Amino acid sequence: MPRRRPLNARQLLQLPVNPYSAVRGMSSRLLADIRVLEDDDPTLWQGSVERALRLWTEYLHDPHRHLRAFGTGTRCELYECCGDPLEARHLLRRAANRLPTRTAKELRRFVARTAERHAA
């Protein structure tokens, strides 16, 4: 008779999920290159490209986006906290410039398709 039930023993063996970028619609090659980039670049963290893409998409989807004024003190100035969509777009550009050519093109196309889908 085992000391612990097998279910409890298996729960202890589960590994934590890494919060790397995982965006639906991106190829596994692009996701792998983004993961390497997030690990190697000291200005990026795990999941930063995914967060930047989400912030940029939310900004494009907002019908009142042209009325917003960033840097007016109404929001926290830390990108990691509240996020600035314009800084997110800048982060996506930096990531695309640092990726290999093939995957950089794919990331640029993905961002452009997202922008077209949400364009007003």
XYZ file of C-alpha atoms in Angstrom:
120
model
C 0.000 0.000 0.000
C 1.559 3.329 -1.025
C 1.968 6.010 1.594
C 0.435 8.668 -0.626
C -2.272 8.322 -3.146
C -0.912 8.341 -6.718
C -2.853 11.492 -7.582
C -1.132 13.472 -4.821
C 2.273 12.175 -5.889
C 1.647 13.175 -9.520
C 0.575 16.674 -8.494
C 3.978 17.205 -6.912
C 5.674 16.220 -10.177
C 3.893 18.784 -12.342
C 6.284 21.353 -13.697
C 5.403 25.036 -13.646
C 4.410 26.537 -16.968
C 6.909 29.024 -18.356
C 5.275 32.330 -19.268
C 6.977 32.595 -22.658
C 5.145 34.213 -25.522
C 2.587 31.887 -27.084
C 0.307 33.639 -29.544
C -2.289 31.777 -31.571
C -1.561 32.047 -35.276
C 2.233 32.273 -35.017
C 4.414 29.489 -36.334
C 6.446 27.353 -33.968
C 9.622 28.669 -35.583
C 8.635 32.273 -34.812
C 7.683 31.369 -31.245
C 11.016 29.583 -30.753
C 12.959 32.585 -32.079
C 10.951 34.931 -29.855
C 11.716 32.704 -26.874
C 15.447 32.850 -27.624
C 15.221 36.617 -28.084
C 13.375 37.073 -24.780
C 16.044 35.000 -23.016
C 19.032 36.758 -24.602
C 17.903 40.390 -24.629
C 18.195 42.075 -21.212
C 15.493 44.627 -22.100
C 12.898 41.886 -22.690
C 11.382 39.397 -20.267
C 9.471 36.155 -20.699
C 6.172 36.921 -22.408
C 7.027 40.538 -23.254
C 6.325 40.170 -26.983
C 2.954 38.554 -26.291
C 2.050 41.321 -23.839
C 3.129 44.003 -26.303
C 1.026 42.431 -29.048
C -1.986 42.230 -26.717
C -1.612 45.884 -25.658
C -1.231 47.023 -29.264
C -4.293 44.997 -30.335
C -6.385 46.407 -27.474
C -5.300 49.909 -28.456
C -6.292 49.344 -32.093
C -9.618 47.862 -31.020
C -10.458 50.877 -28.808
C -12.789 53.254 -30.719
C -11.646 56.186 -28.569
C -7.925 55.610 -29.117
C -7.468 58.936 -30.930
C -8.760 60.824 -27.896
C -6.206 59.344 -25.496
C -3.219 61.391 -24.475
C -0.381 59.319 -23.080
C 2.025 60.858 -20.620
C -0.616 63.133 -19.054
C -0.347 61.544 -15.629
C -3.691 59.724 -15.779
C -1.936 56.365 -15.914
C 1.071 54.817 -14.276
C 4.209 55.652 -16.249
C 5.636 52.130 -15.911
C 5.212 49.987 -19.020
C 5.365 46.779 -16.974
C 2.429 47.929 -14.819
C -0.268 49.528 -16.971
C 1.391 49.438 -20.366
C 1.615 52.107 -23.022
C 0.390 50.859 -26.416
C 2.806 53.111 -28.273
C 5.693 51.692 -26.253
C 4.296 48.218 -27.008
C 4.430 48.982 -30.735
C 8.006 50.179 -30.309
C 8.856 46.923 -28.500
C 7.338 44.911 -31.372
C 9.475 46.852 -33.868
C 12.613 46.241 -31.801
C 11.803 42.535 -31.559
C 11.244 42.326 -35.326
C 14.569 44.065 -35.962
C 16.447 41.618 -33.720
C 14.858 38.425 -35.053
C 16.290 36.442 -37.978
C 15.098 37.670 -41.386
C 12.519 34.955 -42.053
C 10.810 35.145 -38.683
C 11.078 38.946 -38.590
C 9.039 39.085 -41.803
C 6.478 36.747 -40.281
C 6.186 38.891 -37.128
C 5.787 42.067 -39.219
C 3.084 40.386 -41.332
C 1.321 39.177 -38.183
C 1.306 42.690 -36.681
C 0.139 44.189 -40.003
C -2.719 41.667 -40.283
C -3.747 42.446 -36.719
C -3.740 46.160 -37.499
C -5.809 45.627 -40.664
C -8.356 43.543 -38.774
C -8.881 46.233 -36.157
C -8.499 49.306 -38.357
C -11.343 51.778 -38.121
